């Protein structure tokens, strides 16, 4: 008959060797759970660090408490502690059965249960089970239950007590000396190396002299082009170049007036000079050229209508 236990309840054990099986459901974001055991003396504390059975010390020196390791079953994952109750030393009054998750809180562990089996019939029906539920959800280590002496026999009590500082805090609370690794010191900044004793004064002065500044990298200027008297467009990203001193510069035309005639293309003759009349027409842009010479003596006005005859 399997006993479904509540927190704080207990059940007597008739088996001389029991397996305490921790079982949980794996899944996305579910941490790995480790089973461990602490053998406590009659004063409620460990007698030495050897009374701590866990993944780094999977077997007690007496050989009566050991860790079987993890296994995958149909219901999920398991980790198991086996105890030979008949052979446990008389100085041990209690054995704590502990579950821990490395730095992850137990609110993310699904369906955590501890089951007790008779080691002589491990695949048979469980003697008892207890569904372990954390009180706050922030625990990283849980005392799921304990095996304790009662007269000449042993009993199992369901506990579910949690620690937020993990397996290290739980073990320390029961007298385990936990060696904390010292943080590696950061290397100090190395001082400037001193010159050897045999170095000459000139070499010392040269070694202590500041390093020459790195040459500035400047953008190269575009190559100079021969000046033809006509302003050229500056290269993109560079200021316009000024013509050499004494070089005539073509004047820009005034606004509203025609541009001056540009030089002929290379290899072609220059155009014929304009006549005086055409030149005069260009002088008054937008107006007809003025009349030149004396009036024609034969010129007569056309006949006028009566409205133009003087009265």
Short mmCIF file of C-alpha atoms in Angstrom, two decimals:
data_model
loop_
_atom_site.label_atom_id
_atom_site.label_comp_id
_atom_site.label_asym_id
_atom_site.label_seq_id
_atom_site.Cartn_x
_atom_site.Cartn_y
_atom_site.Cartn_z
CA UNK A 1 0.00 0.00 0.00
CA UNK A 2 1.36 3.40 -0.99
CA UNK A 3 1.01 6.27 1.49
CA UNK A 4 0.17 9.66 -0.06
CA UNK A 5 1.71 12.04 2.46
CA UNK A 6 1.02 15.61 3.46
CA UNK A 7 3.58 18.08 4.71
CA UNK A 8 4.60 17.22 8.26
CA UNK A 9 3.15 13.69 8.21
CA UNK A 10 5.25 10.58 8.84
CA UNK A 11 5.12 6.89 8.09
CA UNK A 12 7.07 3.94 9.63
CA UNK A 13 9.42 2.01 7.36
CA UNK A 14 9.67 -1.77 7.47
CA UNK A 15 12.21 -2.04 4.64
CA UNK A 16 15.83 -2.22 5.73
CA UNK A 17 17.16 -0.58 2.55
CA UNK A 18 15.20 2.22 0.90
CA UNK A 19 15.51 4.27 -2.25
CA UNK A 20 14.45 7.92 -2.09
CA UNK A 21 13.62 8.88 -5.65
CA UNK A 22 13.25 12.54 -6.70
CA UNK A 23 11.12 12.87 -9.83
CA UNK A 24 10.14 15.92 -11.89
CA UNK A 25 8.83 16.75 -15.36
CA UNK A 26 11.37 18.17 -17.83
CA UNK A 27 10.45 20.95 -20.23
CA UNK A 28 11.35 24.30 -21.72
CA UNK A 29 13.07 26.41 -19.06
CA UNK A 30 12.83 23.69 -16.38
CA UNK A 31 16.13 23.44 -14.44
CA UNK A 32 17.97 20.22 -13.69
CA UNK A 33 17.41 18.91 -10.16
CA UNK A 34 20.04 17.17 -8.03
CA UNK A 35 19.43 14.83 -5.09
CA UNK A 36 21.71 14.86 -2.03
CA UNK A 37 21.70 13.69 1.58
CA UNK A 38 23.05 14.99 4.90
CA UNK A 39 23.73 12.58 7.75
CA UNK A 40 23.09 14.42 11.03
CA UNK A 41 24.35 13.42 14.45
CA UNK A 42 22.28 13.31 17.61
CA UNK A 43 22.84 17.07 18.03
CA UNK A 44 21.21 17.84 14.66
CA UNK A 45 24.47 18.73 12.87
CA UNK A 46 26.90 16.82 10.67
CA UNK A 47 29.85 15.18 12.40
CA UNK A 48 32.23 16.13 9.56
CA UNK A 49 32.11 17.23 5.93
CA UNK A 50 32.08 13.56 4.94
CA UNK A 51 28.46 13.37 6.14
CA UNK A 52 27.43 15.26 3.00
CA UNK A 53 26.53 12.98 0.05
CA UNK A 54 26.05 14.90 -3.22
CA UNK A 55 27.23 14.99 -6.85
CA UNK A 56 30.85 15.80 -5.93
CA UNK A 57 30.89 13.21 -3.10
CA UNK A 58 28.44 10.52 -4.24
CA UNK A 59 29.15 7.96 -1.49
CA UNK A 60 29.46 8.16 2.27
CA UNK A 61 32.67 6.65 3.73
CA UNK A 62 30.59 4.11 5.65
CA UNK A 63 29.17 2.79 2.35
CA UNK A 64 25.62 2.89 3.78
CA UNK A 65 24.38 6.01 1.93
CA UNK A 66 25.11 6.67 -1.73
CA UNK A 67 23.82 8.40 -4.80
CA UNK A 68 22.61 6.23 -7.68
CA UNK A 69 22.43 9.03 -10.25
CA UNK A 70 19.89 10.29 -12.74
CA UNK A 71 17.59 8.33 -14.95
CA UNK A 72 14.85 9.01 -17.47
CA UNK A 73 11.54 7.25 -16.86
CA UNK A 74 8.11 7.44 -18.45
CA UNK A 75 6.93 10.04 -15.91
CA UNK A 76 9.98 12.32 -16.30
CA UNK A 77 13.52 12.51 -14.87
CA UNK A 78 14.74 11.03 -11.58
CA UNK A 79 17.70 11.28 -9.23
CA UNK A 80 18.03 8.73 -6.42
CA UNK A 81 19.62 8.36 -2.96
CA UNK A 82 19.79 4.83 -1.53
CA UNK A 83 20.26 4.11 2.18
CA UNK A 84 20.99 0.89 4.03
CA UNK A 85 19.10 1.74 7.21
CA UNK A 86 20.19 -1.41 9.01
CA UNK A 87 23.86 -0.50 8.65
CA UNK A 88 23.76 3.23 9.41
CA UNK A 89 26.09 4.14 12.29
CA UNK A 90 24.49 4.60 15.66
CA UNK A 91 25.79 8.16 15.89
CA UNK A 92 23.52 9.19 13.00
CA UNK A 93 20.04 10.21 14.14
CA UNK A 94 18.60 11.74 10.95
CA UNK A 95 19.24 11.68 7.20
CA UNK A 96 17.95 14.69 5.25
CA UNK A 97 16.86 14.09 1.67
CA UNK A 98 17.49 17.27 -0.34
CA UNK A 99 16.67 18.58 -3.83
CA UNK A 100 18.62 21.48 -5.31
CA UNK A 101 18.63 23.43 -8.56
CA UNK A 102 21.80 25.24 -9.54
CA UNK A 103 20.93 28.92 -9.25
CA UNK A 104 17.35 28.46 -10.50
CA UNK A 105 14.26 28.82 -8.32
CA UNK A 106 11.90 25.91 -7.75
CA UNK A 107 8.86 27.76 -9.06
CA UNK A 108 10.08 26.62 -12.49
CA UNK A 109 10.25 22.93 -11.52
CA UNK A 110 7.13 21.06 -12.52
CA UNK A 111 5.58 18.11 -10.65
CA UNK A 112 8.39 17.59 -8.12
CA UNK A 113 7.74 14.43 -6.08
CA UNK A 114 9.77 12.26 -3.70
CA UNK A 115 8.97 8.54 -3.65
CA UNK A 116 10.26 5.87 -1.23
CA UNK A 117 10.82 2.37 -2.60
CA UNK A 118 12.00 -0.83 -1.04
CA UNK A 119 15.44 -1.39 -2.60
CA UNK A 120 14.71 -5.12 -2.67
CA UNK A 121 11.80 -4.41 -5.04
CA UNK A 122 12.68 -1.11 -6.76
CA UNK A 123 10.23 -1.58 -9.63
CA UNK A 124 7.34 -2.41 -7.32
CA UNK A 125 4.76 -0.11 -5.79
CA UNK A 126 6.17 2.84 -3.83
CA UNK A 127 6.02 2.68 -0.04
CA UNK A 128 5.12 6.38 0.17
CA UNK A 129 5.26 9.59 -1.87
CA UNK A 130 5.10 13.30 -1.18
CA UNK A 131 4.42 16.08 -3.71
CA UNK A 132 6.94 18.78 -2.82
CA UNK A 133 5.65 22.33 -3.31
CA UNK A 134 7.86 25.32 -2.49
CA UNK A 135 6.34 27.86 -0.11
CA UNK A 136 7.50 31.03 -1.89
CA UNK A 137 8.76 29.73 -5.23
CA UNK A 138 12.10 31.49 -4.73
CA UNK A 139 13.81 28.52 -3.09
CA UNK A 140 16.85 27.03 -4.81
CA UNK A 141 17.18 24.11 -2.37
CA UNK A 142 14.49 22.06 -0.63
CA UNK A 143 14.55 19.53 2.20
CA UNK A 144 11.98 17.18 0.74
CA UNK A 145 11.90 14.80 3.72
CA UNK A 146 13.95 13.01 6.31
CA UNK A 147 14.67 9.50 7.49
CA UNK A 148 14.89 9.48 11.30
CA UNK A 149 15.28 6.93 14.08
CA UNK A 150 12.33 6.04 16.26
CA UNK A 151 13.26 3.40 18.82
CA UNK A 152 14.73 0.40 17.03
CA UNK A 153 13.25 1.36 13.66
CA UNK A 154 13.14 4.18 11.15
CA UNK A 155 10.44 6.53 9.93
CA UNK A 156 10.05 8.94 7.04
CA UNK A 157 8.66 12.48 7.50
CA UNK A 158 7.53 14.77 4.66
CA UNK A 159 9.00 18.28 5.13
CA UNK A 160 9.23 20.58 2.07
CA UNK A 161 11.42 23.22 3.80
CA UNK A 162 13.21 25.61 1.46
CA UNK A 163 16.40 27.66 1.24
CA UNK A 164 16.84 30.64 -1.07
CA UNK A 165 20.66 30.51 -0.92
CA UNK A 166 20.90 27.07 -2.50
CA UNK A 167 22.62 23.88 -1.49
CA UNK A 168 25.57 25.84 -0.11
CA UNK A 169 23.39 27.75 2.35
CA UNK A 170 21.57 24.60 3.43
CA UNK A 171 24.79 22.64 4.00
CA UNK A 172 26.34 25.52 5.93
CA UNK A 173 23.28 25.71 8.16
CA UNK A 174 23.90 22.11 9.28
CA UNK A 175 27.64 22.49 9.91
CA UNK A 176 29.27 21.78 6.51
CA UNK A 177 32.42 23.85 5.85
CA UNK A 178 32.02 25.21 2.34
CA UNK A 179 35.25 26.35 0.67
CA UNK A 180 34.52 29.54 -1.24
CA UNK A 181 36.89 30.11 -4.09
CA UNK A 182 38.62 33.43 -3.78
CA UNK A 183 38.01 35.83 -6.58
CA UNK A 184 40.96 36.16 -8.83
CA UNK A 185 42.73 39.46 -8.28
CA UNK A 186 42.99 41.71 -11.25
CA UNK A 187 46.56 42.17 -12.41
CA UNK A 188 47.95 45.53 -11.43
CA UNK A 189 48.99 47.89 -14.15
CA UNK A 190 52.62 47.22 -14.88
CA UNK A 191 54.96 50.14 -14.26
CA UNK A 192 57.23 51.45 -16.92
CA UNK A 193 60.32 49.22 -17.17
CA UNK A 194 63.43 50.69 -15.62
CA UNK A 195 66.55 50.81 -17.83
CA UNK A 196 69.29 48.33 -16.91
CA UNK A 197 72.22 49.52 -14.87
CA UNK A 198 74.62 49.18 -17.80
CA UNK A 199 72.58 51.46 -20.06
CA UNK A 200 74.39 54.63 -21.07
CA UNK A 201 72.93 58.07 -20.11
CA UNK A 202 72.18 58.82 -23.76
CA UNK A 203 70.24 55.59 -24.11
CA UNK A 204 68.30 56.37 -20.92
CA UNK A 205 67.45 59.85 -22.20
CA UNK A 206 66.34 58.39 -25.52
CA UNK A 207 64.22 55.70 -23.79
CA UNK A 208 62.53 58.30 -21.58
CA UNK A 209 61.93 60.76 -24.41
CA UNK A 210 58.33 60.88 -25.56
CA UNK A 211 57.62 59.17 -28.81
CA UNK A 212 57.37 61.40 -31.86
CA UNK A 213 53.79 62.19 -32.83
CA UNK A 214 52.45 60.19 -35.70
CA UNK A 215 52.42 62.12 -38.97
CA UNK A 216 49.06 63.55 -39.89
CA UNK A 217 47.47 62.02 -42.91
CA UNK A 218 46.11 64.80 -45.11
CA UNK A 219 43.95 64.51 -48.16
CA UNK A 220 46.06 65.00 -51.37
CA UNK A 221 45.26 68.09 -53.44
CA UNK A 222 44.28 67.69 -57.10
CA UNK A 223 47.06 68.23 -59.64
CA UNK A 224 47.47 71.76 -61.00
CA UNK A 225 46.13 72.41 -64.48
CA UNK A 226 47.53 74.97 -66.96
CA UNK A 227 45.63 78.24 -66.76
CA UNK A 228 43.93 79.25 -70.00
CA UNK A 229 42.47 82.56 -68.84
CA UNK A 230 39.03 80.97 -68.35
CA UNK A 231 38.03 80.10 -64.81
CA UNK A 232 37.83 76.36 -64.25
CA UNK A 233 35.48 74.53 -61.93
CA UNK A 234 37.13 73.44 -58.65
CA UNK A 235 37.50 69.76 -57.90
CA UNK A 236 34.68 68.40 -55.79
CA UNK A 237 35.34 68.92 -52.10
CA UNK A 238 38.22 71.41 -52.61
CA UNK A 239 38.18 75.21 -52.54
CA UNK A 240 38.46 76.98 -55.92
CA UNK A 241 42.01 77.69 -57.02
CA UNK A 242 43.10 81.28 -57.45
CA UNK A 243 44.81 82.18 -60.71
CA UNK A 244 48.46 83.28 -60.53
CA UNK A 245 49.17 86.91 -59.92
CA UNK A 246 49.14 89.04 -63.06
CA UNK A 247 46.94 86.67 -65.06
CA UNK A 248 44.01 88.49 -66.70
CA UNK A 249 40.65 87.17 -65.58
CA UNK A 250 37.62 87.42 -67.80
CA UNK A 251 35.03 89.73 -66.28
CA UNK A 252 31.61 88.34 -65.61
CA UNK A 253 28.80 89.99 -67.61
CA UNK A 254 26.34 92.25 -65.82
CA UNK A 255 22.95 90.85 -65.08
CA UNK A 256 20.57 91.31 -68.03
CA UNK A 257 23.25 91.70 -70.66
CA UNK A 258 24.46 89.14 -73.15
CA UNK A 259 27.50 87.04 -72.38
CA UNK A 260 30.69 88.01 -74.14
CA UNK A 261 31.74 85.90 -77.06
CA UNK A 262 33.72 82.88 -75.88
CA UNK A 263 37.08 82.04 -77.45
CA UNK A 264 36.87 79.89 -80.60
CA UNK A 265 37.33 76.13 -80.22
CA UNK A 266 40.86 74.94 -80.53
CA UNK A 267 41.84 74.47 -84.19
CA UNK A 268 39.12 76.69 -85.67
CA UNK A 269 39.57 80.27 -87.05
CA UNK A 270 38.22 83.18 -85.08
CA UNK A 271 34.92 84.65 -86.33
CA UNK A 272 34.97 87.83 -88.49
CA UNK A 273 34.72 91.10 -86.55
CA UNK A 274 31.23 92.54 -86.32
CA UNK A 275 30.25 95.67 -88.28
CA UNK A 276 29.92 98.99 -86.55
CA UNK A 277 26.12 98.87 -86.88
CA UNK A 278 25.93 95.37 -85.39
CA UNK A 279 28.30 96.41 -82.64
CA UNK A 280 26.09 99.43 -81.92
CA UNK A 281 23.03 97.17 -81.82
CA UNK A 282 24.73 95.03 -79.22
CA UNK A 283 25.53 98.10 -77.15
CA UNK A 284 21.82 98.73 -76.51
CA UNK A 285 20.41 95.35 -75.70
CA UNK A 286 16.67 95.24 -76.45
CA UNK A 287 16.54 98.63 -78.33
CA UNK A 288 16.85 99.38 -82.09
CA UNK A 289 20.10 100.92 -83.21
CA UNK A 290 20.04 104.78 -83.52
CA UNK A 291 19.85 106.45 -86.94
CA UNK A 292 23.15 107.59 -88.40
CA UNK A 293 24.04 110.26 -91.00
CA UNK A 294 22.15 113.43 -92.28
CA UNK A 295 18.38 113.27 -93.01
CA UNK A 296 17.27 112.62 -96.60
CA UNK A 297 16.33 115.97 -98.25
CA UNK A 298 13.81 114.21 -100.49
CA UNK A 299 11.93 112.71 -97.54
CA UNK A 300 8.32 113.90 -97.31
CA UNK A 301 5.66 113.04 -94.78
CA UNK A 302 2.63 111.22 -96.16
CA UNK A 303 -0.61 113.20 -96.66
CA UNK A 304 -2.39 113.87 -93.41
CA UNK A 305 -6.10 113.66 -92.75
CA UNK A 306 -8.25 116.68 -91.89
CA UNK A 307 -7.89 115.99 -88.22
CA UNK A 308 -4.19 116.89 -88.51
CA UNK A 309 -4.68 120.16 -90.51
CA UNK A 310 -4.12 123.27 -88.45
CA UNK A 311 -7.00 125.60 -87.93
#
